[in-house]
Short mmCIF file of C-alpha atoms in Angstrom, two decimals:
data_model
loop_
_atom_site.label_atom_id
_atom_site.label_comp_id
_atom_site.label_asym_id
_atom_site.label_seq_id
_atom_site.Cartn_x
_atom_site.Cartn_y
_atom_site.Cartn_z
CA MET A 1 0.08 0.05 0.14
CA ILE A 2 1.33 3.25 -1.11
CA THR A 3 -1.10 5.50 0.85
CA ARG A 4 0.21 7.17 3.90
CA GLU A 5 -1.05 8.78 6.66
CA PRO A 6 -0.74 12.60 6.84
CA GLU A 7 2.68 13.46 8.78
CA PHE A 8 2.77 16.33 11.41
CA PHE A 9 5.99 17.79 12.57
CA PRO A 10 6.01 19.81 15.77
CA GLU A 11 7.27 23.35 15.55
CA SER A 12 10.88 23.56 16.45
CA ARG A 13 11.80 26.29 18.76
CA ASN A 14 15.16 27.20 17.83
CA TRP A 15 17.74 26.70 14.98
CA ILE A 16 19.09 23.54 16.17
CA GLY A 17 15.59 21.94 16.21
CA GLN A 18 14.90 23.40 12.66
CA LEU A 19 18.22 21.72 11.46
CA GLY A 20 17.35 18.50 13.07
CA ARG A 21 13.75 18.48 11.51
CA ILE A 22 15.34 19.21 8.00
CA GLY A 23 17.68 16.27 8.64
CA VAL A 24 14.95 14.06 9.67
CA LYS A 25 12.78 14.69 6.83
CA ALA A 26 15.52 14.37 4.56
CA ALA A 27 16.65 11.10 5.88
CA ARG A 28 12.88 9.74 5.90
CA SER A 29 12.69 10.95 2.23
CA VAL A 30 15.83 9.27 0.97
CA GLY A 31 14.80 6.03 2.88
CA ARG A 32 11.47 6.15 1.32
CA ALA A 33 12.61 6.59 -2.05
CA GLY A 34 15.08 3.59 -1.23
CA ILE A 35 12.24 1.58 -0.34
CA LEU A 36 10.21 2.52 -3.33
CA LEU A 37 13.26 1.30 -5.83
CA ALA A 38 13.31 -2.00 -4.07
CA GLN A 39 9.75 -2.45 -4.36
CA THR A 40 9.69 -1.58 -8.03
CA ILE A 41 12.76 -3.97 -8.80
CA LEU A 42 10.58 -6.57 -7.06
CA ALA A 43 7.51 -5.76 -9.23
CA MET A 44 9.63 -5.89 -12.12
CA ARG A 45 8.67 -9.96 -12.15
CA PHE A 46 5.41 -8.69 -13.62
CA MET A 47 6.71 -6.95 -16.44
CA PHE A 48 6.15 -9.65 -19.22
CA VAL A 49 2.64 -9.77 -18.40
CA LYS A 50 0.38 -8.28 -21.26
CA ARG A 51 -1.05 -5.60 -19.68
CA SER A 52 2.39 -4.52 -18.08
CA ARG A 53 4.07 -4.81 -21.56
CA HIS A 54 1.51 -2.12 -23.10
CA ALA A 55 2.06 -0.02 -20.03
CA ILE A 56 5.86 0.01 -20.75
CA MET A 57 5.60 0.44 -24.31
CA ASP A 58 3.38 3.62 -23.83
CA GLN A 59 6.02 4.76 -21.43
CA MET A 60 9.01 4.33 -23.80
CA TYR A 61 6.82 6.41 -26.33
CA VAL A 62 6.30 9.20 -23.85
CA ALA A 63 9.98 9.08 -22.30
CA GLY A 64 11.79 8.19 -25.71
CA ILE A 65 10.20 9.18 -28.92
CA LYS A 66 8.36 12.42 -27.41
CA SER A 67 11.61 13.55 -26.16
CA ILE A 68 13.73 13.10 -29.33
CA LEU A 69 13.55 16.35 -31.07
CA VAL A 70 14.22 18.59 -28.02
CA ILE A 71 17.38 16.12 -27.25
CA ALA A 72 18.31 16.39 -30.97
CA ILE A 73 18.50 20.08 -30.90
CA VAL A 74 20.26 20.31 -27.65
CA ALA A 75 22.71 17.65 -28.84
CA ILE A 76 23.59 19.44 -32.06
CA PHE A 77 24.21 22.70 -30.60
CA THR A 78 26.19 21.22 -27.72
CA GLY A 79 28.48 19.57 -30.39
CA MET A 80 28.63 22.73 -32.23
CA ILE A 81 29.48 24.68 -29.07
CA LEU A 82 32.36 22.01 -27.91
CA ALA A 83 33.73 21.96 -31.50
CA LEU A 84 33.88 25.83 -31.67
CA GLN A 85 35.57 26.44 -28.32
CA THR A 86 37.83 23.64 -28.46
CA GLY A 87 38.79 24.16 -32.17
CA ILE A 88 39.33 27.96 -31.62
CA GLU A 89 41.99 27.32 -29.14
CA LEU A 90 43.57 24.49 -30.97
CA MET A 91 43.68 26.84 -34.25
CA ARG A 92 46.45 28.94 -32.15
CA PHE A 93 48.58 25.61 -32.36
CA ASN A 94 47.27 24.76 -35.92
CA GLN A 95 45.87 21.57 -34.19
CA GLN A 96 42.32 22.15 -35.03
CA VAL A 97 42.23 18.71 -36.90
CA ASN A 98 42.07 17.21 -33.28
CA VAL A 99 38.82 18.79 -32.54
CA GLY A 100 37.04 15.46 -33.38
CA THR A 101 38.86 13.70 -30.51
CA ALA A 102 37.74 16.27 -28.17
CA VAL A 103 34.20 16.29 -29.14
CA MET A 104 33.71 12.56 -29.24
CA VAL A 105 35.48 11.80 -25.79
CA SER A 106 33.46 14.78 -24.00
CA MET A 107 30.21 13.42 -25.68
CA LEU A 108 30.67 9.81 -24.81
CA ARG A 109 32.08 10.37 -21.41
CA GLU A 110 30.08 13.33 -20.04
CA MET A 111 28.09 15.46 -22.16
CA GLY A 112 26.02 12.96 -23.87
CA PRO A 113 24.62 11.02 -20.79
CA PHE A 114 24.51 14.28 -18.69
CA MET A 115 22.72 16.33 -21.31
CA THR A 116 20.16 13.22 -21.71
CA GLY A 117 19.68 13.20 -18.15
CA LEU A 118 19.17 16.83 -17.34
CA ILE A 119 16.56 17.02 -20.40
CA LEU A 120 14.77 13.80 -19.39
CA ALA A 121 14.68 15.04 -15.81
CA ALA A 122 13.01 18.13 -17.06
CA CYS A 123 10.54 16.86 -19.43
CA VAL A 124 9.90 13.50 -18.26
CA GLY A 125 10.56 13.63 -14.54
CA SER A 126 8.55 16.59 -14.04
CA SER A 127 5.61 15.00 -15.89
CA MET A 128 5.99 11.88 -13.85
CA ALA A 129 6.10 13.95 -10.46
CA ALA A 130 2.99 15.94 -11.69
CA GLN A 131 0.69 13.29 -12.98
CA LEU A 132 1.39 11.01 -9.80
CA GLY A 133 1.17 14.11 -7.61
CA THR A 134 -2.35 14.84 -9.07
CA MET A 135 -3.31 11.25 -8.52
CA THR A 136 -2.26 11.68 -4.88
CA VAL A 137 -4.25 14.43 -4.34
CA SER A 138 -7.49 13.43 -6.18
CA GLU A 139 -7.53 10.01 -4.17
CA GLU A 140 -6.72 7.84 -7.28
CA ILE A 141 -3.77 6.21 -5.46
CA GLU A 142 -6.23 5.66 -2.57
CA ALA A 143 -8.54 3.90 -4.93
CA LEU A 144 -6.00 1.78 -6.19
CA ASP A 145 -4.75 0.81 -2.84
CA VAL A 146 -8.43 0.02 -1.96
CA MET A 147 -8.77 -1.99 -5.10
CA GLU A 148 -5.70 -4.06 -4.02
CA ILE A 149 -4.03 -2.91 -7.26
CA ASP A 150 -0.28 -2.22 -6.36
CA PRO A 151 0.66 1.20 -7.44
CA VAL A 152 4.13 0.40 -7.56
CA ARG A 153 3.55 -2.53 -10.01
CA PHE A 154 0.64 -0.38 -11.99
CA LEU A 155 2.50 3.06 -12.02
CA VAL A 156 6.06 3.11 -11.31
CA MET A 157 7.35 -0.09 -12.63
CA PRO A 158 6.49 0.44 -16.45
CA ARG A 159 8.25 4.02 -16.09
CA LEU A 160 11.22 2.42 -14.50
CA VAL A 161 11.80 -0.34 -17.09
CA ALA A 162 10.82 2.24 -20.05
CA MET A 163 13.38 4.86 -18.80
CA MET A 164 16.14 1.96 -17.90
CA VAL A 165 15.88 1.27 -21.95
CA MET A 166 15.36 4.53 -23.28
CA THR A 167 17.91 6.78 -21.42
CA PRO A 168 20.89 4.93 -22.53
CA LEU A 169 19.43 4.67 -26.08
CA LEU A 170 18.80 8.43 -25.93
CA SER A 171 22.27 9.14 -24.48
CA PHE A 172 23.85 7.17 -27.35
CA PHE A 173 21.65 9.28 -29.93
CA THR A 174 22.51 12.55 -27.89
CA CYS A 175 26.39 11.63 -28.51
CA MET A 176 26.00 10.82 -32.24
CA THR A 177 24.09 14.06 -32.66
CA GLY A 178 26.35 16.16 -31.04
CA ILE A 179 29.42 14.47 -32.93
CA LEU A 180 27.53 15.39 -36.25
CA GLY A 181 27.13 19.06 -34.65
CA GLY A 182 30.81 19.19 -34.12
CA GLY A 183 31.39 17.97 -37.54
CA ILE A 184 29.54 20.72 -39.18
CA VAL A 185 31.45 23.28 -37.23
CA ALA A 186 34.69 21.54 -37.99
CA MET A 187 34.03 21.44 -41.66
CA THR A 188 32.39 25.10 -41.81
CA GLN A 189 34.45 27.15 -39.35
CA LEU A 190 37.64 25.24 -38.66
CA HIS A 191 38.19 24.03 -42.26
CA VAL A 192 38.77 20.26 -41.20
CA SER A 193 37.50 17.88 -43.64
CA TRP A 194 34.69 15.33 -42.64
CA GLU A 195 37.09 12.28 -43.10
CA ALA A 196 39.75 13.98 -41.08
CA TYR A 197 37.32 14.90 -38.27
CA ILE A 198 35.77 11.20 -38.00
CA ASN A 199 39.29 9.59 -38.11
CA ASN A 200 40.40 11.80 -35.34
CA ALA A 201 37.19 11.53 -33.62
CA PHE A 202 37.72 7.55 -33.14
CA TRP A 203 41.29 7.86 -32.67
CA LEU A 204 41.66 8.19 -28.89
CA ALA A 205 37.86 7.30 -27.96
CA GLU A 206 37.88 3.98 -26.35
CA GLU A 207 34.92 1.18 -25.94
CA LYS A 208 35.24 2.15 -22.02
CA ASP A 209 34.11 5.59 -22.77
CA LEU A 210 31.05 4.25 -24.51
CA PHE A 211 30.00 1.83 -22.10
CA VAL A 212 30.68 4.28 -18.91
CA GLY A 213 28.47 6.63 -20.58
CA LEU A 214 25.70 4.28 -21.18
CA LEU A 215 26.06 3.15 -17.51
CA LYS A 216 25.73 6.57 -16.21
CA ALA A 217 22.73 7.06 -18.64
CA PHE A 218 21.18 3.95 -17.04
CA LEU A 219 21.66 5.02 -13.61
CA PHE A 220 20.24 8.64 -14.35
CA GLY A 221 17.10 6.83 -15.80
CA ILE A 222 16.53 5.18 -12.55
CA ILE A 223 17.17 8.28 -10.55
CA ILE A 224 14.67 10.32 -12.45
CA THR A 225 12.04 7.57 -12.37
CA ILE A 226 12.32 6.97 -8.50
CA VAL A 227 12.89 10.48 -7.52
CA SER A 228 10.21 11.73 -9.52
CA CYS A 229 7.53 9.10 -8.66
CA HIS A 230 8.51 9.37 -4.86
CA GLU A 231 7.94 13.13 -4.91
CA GLY A 232 4.50 12.60 -6.62
CA PHE A 233 3.25 9.94 -3.82
CA SER A 234 4.49 12.42 -1.43
CA THR A 235 2.35 15.22 -2.47
CA THR A 236 -0.15 17.12 -0.20
CA ASN A 237 -1.94 20.27 -0.40
CA GLY A 238 -3.80 20.06 -3.45
CA ALA A 239 -2.72 22.06 -6.66
CA VAL A 240 -0.16 24.02 -4.99
CA GLY A 241 1.47 20.93 -3.66
CA VAL A 242 1.53 19.25 -7.05
CA GLY A 243 3.74 22.43 -8.26
CA LEU A 244 5.93 22.16 -5.25
CA SER A 245 6.31 18.39 -5.82
CA THR A 246 7.38 18.70 -9.51
CA ARG A 247 9.84 21.35 -8.92
CA LYS A 248 11.18 19.39 -5.96
CA ALA A 249 11.59 16.35 -8.13
CA VAL A 250 13.31 18.44 -10.90
CA ILE A 251 15.95 19.99 -8.46
CA GLU A 252 16.55 16.76 -6.74
CA CYS A 253 17.04 14.82 -10.19
CA PHE A 254 19.63 17.32 -11.19
CA LEU A 255 21.50 17.07 -7.99
CA TYR A 256 21.55 13.22 -7.68
CA ILE A 257 22.31 13.11 -11.45
CA LEU A 258 25.42 15.46 -10.87
CA ILE A 259 26.49 13.63 -7.66
CA VAL A 260 26.28 9.99 -9.30
CA GLY A 261 27.83 11.23 -12.43
CA TYR A 262 30.85 12.31 -10.52
CA VAL A 263 31.09 9.15 -8.67
CA VAL A 264 30.83 6.97 -11.69
CA THR A 265 33.61 9.02 -13.16
CA ARG A 266 36.09 8.76 -10.39
CA MET A 267 35.37 5.00 -10.23
CA PHE A 268 36.47 4.20 -13.59
CA TYR A 269 38.76 6.91 -14.70
CA LEU A 270 40.92 7.26 -11.71
CA MET B 1 -19.86 -6.79 10.14
CA ILE B 2 -18.15 -3.61 10.84
CA ASP B 3 -17.04 -2.83 14.53
CA PHE B 4 -15.31 0.26 16.13
CA ASN B 5 -14.26 -0.39 19.71
CA ASN B 6 -13.08 2.68 21.75
CA VAL B 7 -10.93 4.00 18.53
CA THR B 8 -8.94 7.12 19.18
CA LYS B 9 -7.26 8.82 16.03
CA VAL B 10 -5.02 11.90 16.60
CA LEU B 11 -4.13 13.87 13.51
CA GLY B 12 -1.33 16.73 14.37
CA ASP B 13 -2.97 18.69 17.21
CA ASN B 14 -6.39 17.26 16.42
CA THR B 15 -7.98 14.27 18.46
CA VAL B 16 -10.17 13.40 15.39
CA LEU B 17 -11.58 10.07 17.12
CA ASP B 18 -11.99 10.07 20.72
CA GLY B 19 -13.00 6.65 21.93
CA MET B 20 -15.38 5.94 19.18
CA ASP B 21 -17.68 3.01 19.26
CA LEU B 22 -19.70 1.81 16.41
CA HIS B 23 -21.53 -1.26 15.19
CA ILE B 24 -22.75 -1.77 11.92
CA GLU B 25 -24.97 -5.03 10.99
CA GLU B 26 -24.80 -7.03 7.80
CA GLY B 27 -27.26 -5.95 5.25
CA GLU B 28 -28.02 -2.50 6.64
CA THR B 29 -27.62 0.96 5.37
CA PHE B 30 -25.89 3.15 8.26
CA VAL B 31 -25.50 6.60 7.40
CA LEU B 32 -22.77 8.70 9.51
CA VAL B 33 -23.46 12.27 9.42
CA GLY B 34 -21.83 15.02 11.17
CA PRO B 35 -20.20 18.55 10.77
CA SER B 36 -17.25 19.25 8.37
CA GLY B 37 -13.98 18.19 9.80
CA THR B 38 -15.64 15.91 12.51
CA GLY B 39 -13.86 12.76 11.00
CA LYS B 40 -16.32 11.07 9.04
CA SER B 41 -14.02 10.38 5.92
CA VAL B 42 -11.31 9.35 8.56
CA THR B 43 -13.97 6.77 9.78
CA LEU B 44 -14.08 5.29 6.60
CA LYS B 45 -10.40 5.32 5.86
CA HIS B 46 -9.72 3.14 9.10
CA ILE B 47 -12.23 0.57 7.63
CA VAL B 48 -10.38 -0.16 4.45
CA SER B 49 -6.85 0.15 6.56
CA LEU B 50 -6.01 3.38 4.83
CA MET B 51 -5.24 4.60 8.17
CA THR B 52 -4.64 2.79 11.75
CA PRO B 53 -6.07 3.61 14.95
CA ASP B 54 -3.75 5.16 17.57
CA SER B 55 -5.70 3.03 20.04
CA GLY B 56 -8.63 0.79 20.08
CA THR B 57 -9.70 -1.71 17.58
CA VAL B 58 -11.34 -1.64 14.17
CA LYS B 59 -12.67 -4.99 13.02
CA VAL B 60 -14.29 -5.99 9.66
CA MET B 61 -16.01 -9.25 9.24
CA GLY B 62 -14.42 -10.01 12.62
CA GLU B 63 -11.04 -9.40 11.69
CA ASP B 64 -8.34 -6.60 12.55
CA LEU B 65 -7.11 -5.79 9.16
CA SER B 66 -3.98 -4.12 10.61
CA LEU B 67 -3.13 -7.71 12.14
CA CYS B 68 -3.81 -9.63 8.97
CA SER B 69 -1.22 -11.01 6.50
CA SER B 70 -1.26 -9.24 3.08
CA LYS B 71 -2.92 -12.21 1.32
CA ARG B 72 -5.84 -12.09 4.02
CA LYS B 73 -6.02 -8.61 3.96
CA GLU B 74 -6.43 -8.81 0.13
CA GLU B 75 -9.28 -11.32 0.54
CA ILE B 76 -11.04 -9.34 3.02
CA LEU B 77 -10.60 -5.80 0.74
CA SER B 78 -11.91 -7.82 -2.36
CA ASN B 79 -15.36 -7.72 -0.42
CA PHE B 80 -15.45 -3.85 -0.37
CA GLY B 81 -16.49 -1.39 -2.79
CA TYR B 82 -15.59 2.29 -2.26
CA LEU B 83 -16.84 5.48 -3.84
CA PHE B 84 -14.46 8.27 -3.30
CA GLN B 85 -15.72 11.93 -2.93
CA GLY B 86 -14.67 12.88 -6.34
CA GLY B 87 -14.97 9.47 -8.01
CA ALA B 88 -11.23 9.11 -8.17
CA LEU B 89 -11.34 7.90 -11.68
CA LEU B 90 -8.24 7.52 -13.44
CA ALA B 91 -7.75 10.47 -15.71
CA TRP B 92 -5.98 8.80 -18.68
CA MET B 93 -8.53 5.87 -18.93
CA SER B 94 -12.19 6.18 -20.36
CA VAL B 95 -15.03 5.41 -18.04
CA ALA B 96 -15.55 1.94 -19.22
CA ASP B 97 -11.85 1.31 -18.73
CA ASN B 98 -12.21 2.79 -15.29
CA VAL B 99 -14.89 0.32 -14.41
CA ALA B 100 -13.33 -2.63 -15.85
CA LEU B 101 -10.13 -1.92 -14.04
CA PRO B 102 -10.82 -4.05 -10.80
CA LEU B 103 -11.93 -6.94 -13.08
CA ILE B 104 -8.96 -6.64 -15.36
CA GLU B 105 -6.24 -6.51 -12.72
CA LYS B 106 -7.80 -8.86 -9.97
CA THR B 107 -9.70 -11.58 -12.08
CA ASN B 108 -8.93 -14.03 -14.92
CA MET B 109 -12.08 -13.15 -16.85
CA LYS B 110 -12.00 -12.81 -20.61
CA LYS B 111 -12.34 -9.31 -21.98
CA LYS B 112 -15.84 -9.90 -23.67
CA ASP B 113 -16.99 -10.99 -20.32
CA ILE B 114 -15.66 -7.98 -18.41
CA TYR B 115 -17.02 -5.39 -20.81
CA ASP B 116 -20.19 -7.07 -20.80
CA LYS B 117 -20.40 -6.96 -17.06
CA VAL B 118 -18.99 -3.30 -17.25
CA TYR B 119 -21.80 -2.25 -19.49
CA ASN B 120 -24.52 -3.66 -17.43
CA ALA B 121 -22.89 -1.53 -14.39
CA LEU B 122 -22.88 1.42 -16.32
CA GLU B 123 -26.67 0.74 -17.36
CA LEU B 124 -27.40 0.46 -13.64
CA VAL B 125 -26.02 3.76 -12.99
CA GLY B 126 -27.45 5.44 -16.20
CA LEU B 127 -24.20 5.66 -17.99
CA LYS B 128 -24.74 3.11 -20.68
CA ASP B 129 -23.79 5.42 -23.64
CA ASP B 130 -20.90 7.24 -21.88
CA GLY B 131 -18.40 4.37 -21.79
CA ASP B 132 -16.06 5.55 -24.27
CA LYS B 133 -15.82 9.10 -22.68
CA MET B 134 -13.01 10.18 -20.54
CA PRO B 135 -13.29 11.67 -16.98
CA SER B 136 -12.53 15.20 -17.94
CA SER B 137 -15.47 15.44 -20.26
CA ILE B 138 -17.97 14.51 -17.91
CA SER B 139 -19.91 16.11 -15.30
CA GLY B 140 -19.32 15.68 -11.39
CA GLY B 141 -22.61 13.62 -10.97
CA MET B 142 -21.46 11.52 -14.02
CA LYS B 143 -17.84 10.77 -12.34
CA LYS B 144 -19.65 10.00 -9.08
CA ARG B 145 -22.03 7.39 -10.85
CA ALA B 146 -19.03 5.98 -12.80
CA GLY B 147 -17.25 5.72 -9.48
CA LEU B 148 -20.17 3.84 -8.26
CA ALA B 149 -20.25 1.47 -11.07
CA ARG B 150 -16.64 0.70 -10.37
CA ALA B 151 -17.32 0.27 -6.75
CA ILE B 152 -20.02 -2.49 -7.20
CA ILE B 153 -18.50 -4.29 -10.31
CA ARG B 154 -16.92 -6.89 -8.43
CA ASP B 155 -20.35 -7.57 -6.42
CA PRO B 156 -18.98 -6.63 -2.99
CA GLN B 157 -20.58 -7.48 0.20
CA ILE B 158 -19.74 -3.92 1.79
CA VAL B 159 -19.95 -0.62 0.02
CA LEU B 160 -18.60 2.59 1.55
CA TYR B 161 -19.81 5.99 0.15
CA ASP B 162 -17.64 9.06 0.91
CA GLU B 163 -19.85 12.19 0.55
CA PRO B 164 -21.88 10.76 -2.31
CA THR B 165 -23.75 13.90 -3.18
CA SER B 166 -21.26 16.65 -2.22
CA GLY B 167 -21.00 19.17 -4.84
CA LEU B 168 -24.07 18.09 -6.64
CA ASP B 169 -27.22 19.92 -7.55
CA PRO B 170 -30.32 18.63 -5.55
CA VAL B 171 -31.81 16.72 -8.70
CA MET B 172 -28.37 14.77 -9.07
CA ALA B 173 -28.20 14.38 -5.33
CA ARG B 174 -31.47 12.64 -5.29
CA THR B 175 -30.62 10.57 -8.40
CA ILE B 176 -27.60 9.31 -6.45
CA ASP B 177 -29.78 8.65 -3.35
CA ASN B 178 -32.42 6.59 -5.57
CA LEU B 179 -29.18 4.68 -7.05
CA ILE B 180 -27.87 3.51 -3.73
CA VAL B 181 -31.44 2.61 -2.56
CA ASP B 182 -32.04 0.92 -5.69
CA LEU B 183 -28.77 -1.16 -5.35
CA ASN B 184 -29.55 -1.94 -2.11
CA LYS B 185 -32.67 -3.35 -3.20
CA LYS B 186 -31.08 -5.27 -5.90
CA LYS B 187 -28.61 -6.71 -3.75
CA PRO B 188 -30.18 -7.74 -0.45
CA GLY B 189 -27.61 -8.49 2.06
CA MET B 190 -25.17 -5.80 1.00
CA THR B 191 -24.20 -3.56 4.02
CA SER B 192 -23.68 0.06 3.14
CA LEU B 193 -21.95 2.97 4.95
CA VAL B 194 -22.48 6.34 3.56
CA VAL B 195 -20.71 9.34 5.26
CA THR B 196 -22.44 12.55 4.53
CA HIS B 197 -23.31 15.89 5.95
CA ASP B 198 -26.63 16.06 3.73
CA LEU B 199 -29.26 15.20 6.20
CA HIS B 200 -32.07 14.95 3.28
CA SER B 201 -29.96 12.35 1.86
CA ALA B 202 -29.34 10.59 5.07
CA LEU B 203 -33.13 10.43 6.00
CA SER B 204 -34.12 8.99 2.57
CA ILE B 205 -31.57 6.33 2.39
CA ALA B 206 -30.64 5.09 5.93
CA ASP B 207 -31.78 2.26 8.31
CA ARG B 208 -29.99 3.89 10.92
CA ILE B 209 -28.14 7.38 11.17
CA GLY B 210 -25.33 8.10 13.58
CA LEU B 211 -24.34 11.57 14.36
CA LEU B 212 -20.32 12.12 14.70
CA TYR B 213 -19.44 14.74 17.07
CA SER B 214 -16.37 15.45 19.20
CA GLY B 215 -14.85 12.31 18.21
CA LYS B 216 -17.78 9.93 19.06
CA VAL B 217 -21.11 8.65 17.64
CA ILE B 218 -23.36 10.53 20.12
CA VAL B 219 -26.64 9.20 18.69
CA ASP B 220 -27.62 5.99 16.74
CA LEU B 221 -31.23 6.14 15.63
CA THR B 222 -33.54 5.54 13.05
CA PRO B 223 -34.56 8.16 10.64
CA GLU B 224 -37.96 8.55 12.22
CA GLU B 225 -36.12 8.53 15.88
CA PHE B 226 -33.62 10.82 14.39
CA ILE B 227 -35.91 13.49 13.21
CA LYS B 228 -37.77 13.47 16.52
CA SER B 229 -34.61 13.51 18.92
CA GLU B 230 -34.26 16.19 21.36
CA ASP B 231 -30.56 15.86 21.65
CA PRO B 232 -29.14 19.36 21.30
CA GLU B 233 -26.63 18.52 18.66
CA VAL B 234 -29.01 16.50 16.51
CA VAL B 235 -31.57 19.54 16.86
CA LYS B 236 -28.72 22.05 15.74
CA PHE B 237 -27.85 19.94 12.93
CA LEU B 238 -31.38 19.51 11.84
CA GLU B 239 -32.30 23.14 12.12
CA ALA B 240 -29.05 24.09 10.00
CA GLN B 241 -30.51 22.36 7.09
CA TYR B 242 -34.07 23.53 7.60
CA ILE B 243 -35.49 20.18 8.64
CA THR B 244 -38.03 20.93 11.39
CA LYS B 245 -40.57 18.45 10.66
CA ARG B 246 -41.70 16.61 14.01
CA GLY B 247 -44.35 14.25 12.42
CA SER B 248 -43.39 11.07 10.83
CA TRP B 249 -41.01 11.36 8.14
CA GLU B 250 -41.77 9.52 4.94
CA LYS B 251 -38.88 8.25 3.01
CA GLU B 252 -39.18 8.86 -0.45
CA ARG B 253 -38.28 6.17 -2.95
CA LYS B 254 -38.26 6.48 -6.63
#
């Protein structure tokens, strides 16, 4: 059962109490998100059931296909900016032919997964938090609980599976589109041929860069889903609460993406 | 069927239920009335284990749900239907799909059988031609009727109604009342607990009426007794809704 009783924190009388109250709330929130993740992973045993498959396909369309255009635009311009900024400096040393390496490695290792994660947090995560938040304040989650339909299996699991699949795929798409954008700048602004740009791009890039980037994207997909769904289920106070939950979900997703991204980079590159 | 034994529930600084006792027999329609904020919806939530008491016990069909295993709790809850105040329809599913949801998720019925049953339930509540509509495009009264169809689709033994007529015009409110009465006639043995502040509705449909005040059920009377009661809180509640008739109260049935 997801429905929780209303919570009341006593007013604190001083700044120590306030700090303690913030700490307790934060710890409780993180703990509950962890429990939600565990429950959702357990619910994945139902993902091959017909109605779950339909739900997963719907979520893959919402998370993936509907985000492609904005991801493509952001990726192309990110690649173009990377190539331009790096190329301008390399031109001083007549080394602009190496701009391909800079763009490829940056996109694969960091920019691809990060850009994808941040865009999906803003587009998809906010939508998840808003939808589940609205369902919570409209008693729809309570209705599911009373009908003994597990909201985690019914709502969260399809979203998690969809994001686990689509985020790495979109990250790869971001990388390739960014490299294309970098190539456009290389050819038109830096006077590097396409063949030279691509040969140079693959020169120092390793398979490890691709797989670590995809691992990051996979983890970001999990973060976005669990954080957004958790904030949605925790919504109180009607429409105002839905707005607050949505905002909180996006901010928390951004923070966790940055932290986890750093940790993974540290683990694999140092 | 449903027993509250000295139940206390505190939410924040408010003692919402304060040693409440309530006993509802199988097959009767019990209406719990009271001013806003007195704990009527909290009472309903205790029955389906959406809340647990701080002290005392709530037993349904002889069992305390908070002490049952998940499997046993699921078995007991399968006997319940719950009409939420706003209907609580899932916004992205059509009316028919909403009503079908409990059957799809909890039974192995074939799709054709499910939707035959769905449209029978929709016909019962007067929404036979509205199955394809989305919740956002139907009125509040239609949402409640769709919610009622969903609540009864699994032929429950106990149906809980949370403010079934709130926010509705008088004509639609009486339509909902008549639906509840008709349902009880068609399914004798079904227990209904209605929570409302609408006394016109309560007097029309109830076998017994309880007034919730200061965390307790202070009176538990038949409609005829209720309207003749001299209890000051009952009198205040009746007068607030301009019900002053002191003779026999004839229940209006469609």
